[in-house]
């Protein structure tokens, strides 16, 4: 929606909410100018949003000395449950609609146990989380799930995930809804709790972009943990490709490693050479007790020379692929995240990028590490839920149901 509407009478309450949530219009006068609606019609739209409890009105002092009445989104009128599922553990949290974590729990959970067992285990955490957050279960408006594999966002199904055996095309959304109902319950009025699923790198990119790089029109996050994946945010929106496969850079093949067998069944993939799993295998051969990216992260934190050497080399191998990605997308920010994203890996990436990319490609590029750290996944998953449920069309549909 632009700054001036050509058909103001058709501007809905949901579109007014979008203007308020984005910060583009936070007074009645601003809303009139942005929409072309009359003062009385703006009042009607705001009444609908106020009755739903979605707005908060604040009073401050304007530059002219008179009180200014600002209208903002009320983030505490509902809550979101967000889950960041890793290969050997998961983090679950309850957040308000602004992405503030109210409470969280991290526990062991093996993704290889399959979706039935894993999703039921996750839902078993929810009652205690909801209680600890001090919210009523009826306030939970949705669940966001971050998974380490490609996702068809429209259906919420994981598609051919190399490190998620048994999850391919499984009805994750429907199973988690059932597990939630079994452990928490749902009212007849509410129906099944909405569930949204996306790839972990996508959601981490969304969270990091919104938190610290909103002005960056092209943003890339690369997660390097047990596997390797990238999330791309263009124009403020996650770019997923035609069926959720965008950013799966871990399965781009390197020309000189035909011996490296990847979890996907191919040889020479970047993930088979430079991921946390690959480094864990190399360190294990050197006598270290390592089986995953988190084990490698521990050794890096302890400063083990072999771990540092291998992480820097892994960064160089990742840099070979990222030269092409950076040249294609021309991002303003390239962020490294995950277990291996420390100084050695970043040093390797930088070496290759600045050595092989043309200067123009990197002239305005920032190469940085994650600022949200381990919380990026749950914050991004919650943001995904809020963005969908409070989009203009969906907000209008929900307002209509509340009015019945």
JSON list of C-alpha atoms in Angstrom, two decimals, residues 214-312:
[
{"chain": "A", "resi": 214, "resn": "UNK", "atom": "CA", "xyz": [15.85, -3.04, 8.71]},
{"chain": "A", "resi": 215, "resn": "UNK", "atom": "CA", "xyz": [17.36, -0.53, 6.31]},
{"chain": "A", "resi": 216, "resn": "UNK", "atom": "CA", "xyz": [19.25, -3.23, 4.40]},
{"chain": "A", "resi": 217, "resn": "UNK", "atom": "CA", "xyz": [17.33, -3.96, 1.18]},
{"chain": "A", "resi": 218, "resn": "UNK", "atom": "CA", "xyz": [19.24, -7.20, 0.48]},
{"chain": "A", "resi": 219, "resn": "UNK", "atom": "CA", "xyz": [20.35, -9.27, 3.47]},
{"chain": "A", "resi": 220, "resn": "UNK", "atom": "CA", "xyz": [21.88, -12.76, 3.56]},
{"chain": "A", "resi": 221, "resn": "UNK", "atom": "CA", "xyz": [22.36, -14.96, 6.64]},
{"chain": "A", "resi": 222, "resn": "UNK", "atom": "CA", "xyz": [24.38, -18.18, 6.45]},
{"chain": "A", "resi": 223, "resn": "UNK", "atom": "CA", "xyz": [23.85, -20.69, 9.23]},
{"chain": "A", "resi": 224, "resn": "UNK", "atom": "CA", "xyz": [26.74, -23.11, 9.72]},
{"chain": "A", "resi": 225, "resn": "UNK", "atom": "CA", "xyz": [25.96, -25.80, 12.28]},
{"chain": "A", "resi": 226, "resn": "UNK", "atom": "CA", "xyz": [25.43, -29.51, 11.70]},
{"chain": "A", "resi": 227, "resn": "UNK", "atom": "CA", "xyz": [24.46, -28.50, 8.15]},
{"chain": "A", "resi": 228, "resn": "UNK", "atom": "CA", "xyz": [24.80, -25.31, 6.09]},
{"chain": "A", "resi": 229, "resn": "UNK", "atom": "CA", "xyz": [21.93, -23.16, 4.83]},
{"chain": "A", "resi": 230, "resn": "UNK", "atom": "CA", "xyz": [21.20, -19.55, 3.96]},
{"chain": "A", "resi": 231, "resn": "UNK", "atom": "CA", "xyz": [18.28, -17.22, 4.49]},
{"chain": "A", "resi": 232, "resn": "UNK", "atom": "CA", "xyz": [17.71, -14.28, 2.14]},
{"chain": "A", "resi": 233, "resn": "UNK", "atom": "CA", "xyz": [15.65, -11.18, 2.95]},
{"chain": "A", "resi": 234, "resn": "UNK", "atom": "CA", "xyz": [14.94, -8.86, 0.01]},
{"chain": "A", "resi": 235, "resn": "UNK", "atom": "CA", "xyz": [12.84, -5.72, 0.42]},
{"chain": "A", "resi": 236, "resn": "UNK", "atom": "CA", "xyz": [11.95, -6.75, 3.96]},
{"chain": "A", "resi": 237, "resn": "UNK", "atom": "CA", "xyz": [10.52, -10.13, 2.93]},
{"chain": "A", "resi": 238, "resn": "UNK", "atom": "CA", "xyz": [12.02, -13.61, 3.10]},
{"chain": "A", "resi": 239, "resn": "UNK", "atom": "CA", "xyz": [12.84, -14.91, -0.38]},
{"chain": "A", "resi": 240, "resn": "UNK", "atom": "CA", "xyz": [11.94, -18.62, -0.43]},
{"chain": "A", "resi": 241, "resn": "UNK", "atom": "CA", "xyz": [12.02, -19.47, -4.13]},
{"chain": "A", "resi": 242, "resn": "UNK", "atom": "CA", "xyz": [9.21, -21.30, -5.93]},
{"chain": "A", "resi": 243, "resn": "UNK", "atom": "CA", "xyz": [8.88, -24.15, -3.43]},
{"chain": "A", "resi": 244, "resn": "UNK", "atom": "CA", "xyz": [11.00, -23.25, -0.40]},
{"chain": "A", "resi": 245, "resn": "UNK", "atom": "CA", "xyz": [14.35, -24.37, -1.80]},
{"chain": "A", "resi": 246, "resn": "UNK", "atom": "CA", "xyz": [16.09, -20.97, -1.93]},
{"chain": "A", "resi": 247, "resn": "UNK", "atom": "CA", "xyz": [19.23, -20.71, 0.15]},
{"chain": "A", "resi": 248, "resn": "UNK", "atom": "CA", "xyz": [20.11, -24.41, 0.27]},
{"chain": "A", "resi": 249, "resn": "UNK", "atom": "CA", "xyz": [23.77, -23.63, -0.39]},
{"chain": "A", "resi": 250, "resn": "UNK", "atom": "CA", "xyz": [25.06, -26.58, 1.62]},
{"chain": "A", "resi": 251, "resn": "UNK", "atom": "CA", "xyz": [24.36, -28.77, -1.39]},
{"chain": "A", "resi": 252, "resn": "UNK", "atom": "CA", "xyz": [26.27, -26.77, -3.96]},
{"chain": "A", "resi": 253, "resn": "UNK", "atom": "CA", "xyz": [29.08, -29.05, -5.10]},
{"chain": "A", "resi": 254, "resn": "UNK", "atom": "CA", "xyz": [32.76, -28.24, -4.82]},
{"chain": "A", "resi": 255, "resn": "UNK", "atom": "CA", "xyz": [34.83, -29.18, -7.85]},
{"chain": "A", "resi": 256, "resn": "UNK", "atom": "CA", "xyz": [37.70, -30.89, -6.01]},
{"chain": "A", "resi": 257, "resn": "UNK", "atom": "CA", "xyz": [36.04, -33.08, -3.36]},
{"chain": "A", "resi": 258, "resn": "UNK", "atom": "CA", "xyz": [34.33, -35.99, -5.15]},
{"chain": "A", "resi": 259, "resn": "UNK", "atom": "CA", "xyz": [35.36, -38.19, -2.22]},
{"chain": "A", "resi": 260, "resn": "UNK", "atom": "CA", "xyz": [33.17, -36.34, 0.32]},
{"chain": "A", "resi": 261, "resn": "UNK", "atom": "CA", "xyz": [29.84, -38.15, 0.76]},
{"chain": "A", "resi": 262, "resn": "UNK", "atom": "CA", "xyz": [27.01, -35.87, 1.84]},
{"chain": "A", "resi": 263, "resn": "UNK", "atom": "CA", "xyz": [23.93, -36.75, 3.91]},
{"chain": "A", "resi": 264, "resn": "UNK", "atom": "CA", "xyz": [21.86, -36.02, 0.80]},
{"chain": "A", "resi": 265, "resn": "UNK", "atom": "CA", "xyz": [23.53, -38.93, -1.02]},
{"chain": "A", "resi": 266, "resn": "UNK", "atom": "CA", "xyz": [25.63, -36.83, -3.38]},
{"chain": "A", "resi": 267, "resn": "UNK", "atom": "CA", "xyz": [29.40, -36.34, -3.31]},
{"chain": "A", "resi": 268, "resn": "UNK", "atom": "CA", "xyz": [31.31, -33.09, -2.98]},
{"chain": "A", "resi": 269, "resn": "UNK", "atom": "CA", "xyz": [28.60, -30.93, -1.38]},
{"chain": "A", "resi": 270, "resn": "UNK", "atom": "CA", "xyz": [29.76, -27.93, 0.63]},
{"chain": "A", "resi": 271, "resn": "UNK", "atom": "CA", "xyz": [28.02, -29.38, 3.71]},
{"chain": "A", "resi": 272, "resn": "UNK", "atom": "CA", "xyz": [30.04, -32.61, 3.36]},
{"chain": "A", "resi": 273, "resn": "UNK", "atom": "CA", "xyz": [33.26, -30.59, 3.56]},
{"chain": "A", "resi": 274, "resn": "UNK", "atom": "CA", "xyz": [32.64, -27.46, 5.66]},
{"chain": "A", "resi": 275, "resn": "UNK", "atom": "CA", "xyz": [29.70, -28.09, 8.03]},
{"chain": "A", "resi": 276, "resn": "UNK", "atom": "CA", "xyz": [29.83, -28.80, 11.74]},
{"chain": "A", "resi": 277, "resn": "UNK", "atom": "CA", "xyz": [29.15, -32.46, 11.03]},
{"chain": "A", "resi": 278, "resn": "UNK", "atom": "CA", "xyz": [32.07, -32.60, 8.57]},
{"chain": "A", "resi": 279, "resn": "UNK", "atom": "CA", "xyz": [34.47, -30.93, 11.01]},
{"chain": "A", "resi": 280, "resn": "UNK", "atom": "CA", "xyz": [33.26, -33.18, 13.84]},
{"chain": "A", "resi": 281, "resn": "UNK", "atom": "CA", "xyz": [34.16, -36.17, 11.69]},
{"chain": "A", "resi": 282, "resn": "UNK", "atom": "CA", "xyz": [37.64, -34.81, 10.98]},
{"chain": "A", "resi": 283, "resn": "UNK", "atom": "CA", "xyz": [38.26, -33.97, 14.64]},
{"chain": "A", "resi": 284, "resn": "UNK", "atom": "CA", "xyz": [37.01, -37.39, 15.70]},
{"chain": "A", "resi": 285, "resn": "UNK", "atom": "CA", "xyz": [39.64, -38.93, 13.42]},
{"chain": "A", "resi": 286, "resn": "UNK", "atom": "CA", "xyz": [42.21, -36.86, 15.31]},
{"chain": "A", "resi": 287, "resn": "UNK", "atom": "CA", "xyz": [41.06, -38.33, 18.61]},
{"chain": "A", "resi": 288, "resn": "UNK", "atom": "CA", "xyz": [38.51, -35.78, 19.81]},
{"chain": "A", "resi": 289, "resn": "UNK", "atom": "CA", "xyz": [35.05, -36.80, 21.08]},
{"chain": "A", "resi": 290, "resn": "UNK", "atom": "CA", "xyz": [33.00, -34.94, 18.47]},
{"chain": "A", "resi": 291, "resn": "UNK", "atom": "CA", "xyz": [29.82, -35.96, 16.69]},
{"chain": "A", "resi": 292, "resn": "UNK", "atom": "CA", "xyz": [28.09, -32.67, 15.83]},
{"chain": "A", "resi": 293, "resn": "UNK", "atom": "CA", "xyz": [28.49, -28.96, 15.27]},
{"chain": "A", "resi": 294, "resn": "UNK", "atom": "CA", "xyz": [27.86, -28.21, 18.95]},
{"chain": "A", "resi": 295, "resn": "UNK", "atom": "CA", "xyz": [30.86, -30.38, 19.88]},
{"chain": "A", "resi": 296, "resn": "UNK", "atom": "CA", "xyz": [33.01, -28.42, 17.42]},
{"chain": "A", "resi": 297, "resn": "UNK", "atom": "CA", "xyz": [31.70, -25.16, 18.90]},
{"chain": "A", "resi": 298, "resn": "UNK", "atom": "CA", "xyz": [32.86, -26.34, 22.34]},
{"chain": "A", "resi": 299, "resn": "UNK", "atom": "CA", "xyz": [36.38, -27.10, 21.08]},
{"chain": "A", "resi": 300, "resn": "UNK", "atom": "CA", "xyz": [36.55, -23.74, 19.33]},
{"chain": "A", "resi": 301, "resn": "UNK", "atom": "CA", "xyz": [35.53, -21.97, 22.54]},
{"chain": "A", "resi": 302, "resn": "UNK", "atom": "CA", "xyz": [38.36, -23.83, 24.30]},
{"chain": "A", "resi": 303, "resn": "UNK", "atom": "CA", "xyz": [40.81, -22.71, 21.60]},
{"chain": "A", "resi": 304, "resn": "UNK", "atom": "CA", "xyz": [41.91, -26.13, 20.37]},
{"chain": "A", "resi": 305, "resn": "UNK", "atom": "CA", "xyz": [44.38, -25.47, 17.51]},
{"chain": "A", "resi": 306, "resn": "UNK", "atom": "CA", "xyz": [43.07, -28.30, 15.30]},
{"chain": "A", "resi": 307, "resn": "UNK", "atom": "CA", "xyz": [39.49, -27.03, 15.64]},
{"chain": "A", "resi": 308, "resn": "UNK", "atom": "CA", "xyz": [40.58, -23.47, 14.85]},
{"chain": "A", "resi": 309, "resn": "UNK", "atom": "CA", "xyz": [42.58, -24.60, 11.81]},
{"chain": "A", "resi": 310, "resn": "UNK", "atom": "CA", "xyz": [39.74, -26.70, 10.42]},
{"chain": "A", "resi": 311, "resn": "UNK", "atom": "CA", "xyz": [37.14, -23.98, 11.04]},
{"chain": "A", "resi": 312, "resn": "UNK", "atom": "CA", "xyz": [39.23, -21.43, 9.14]}
]
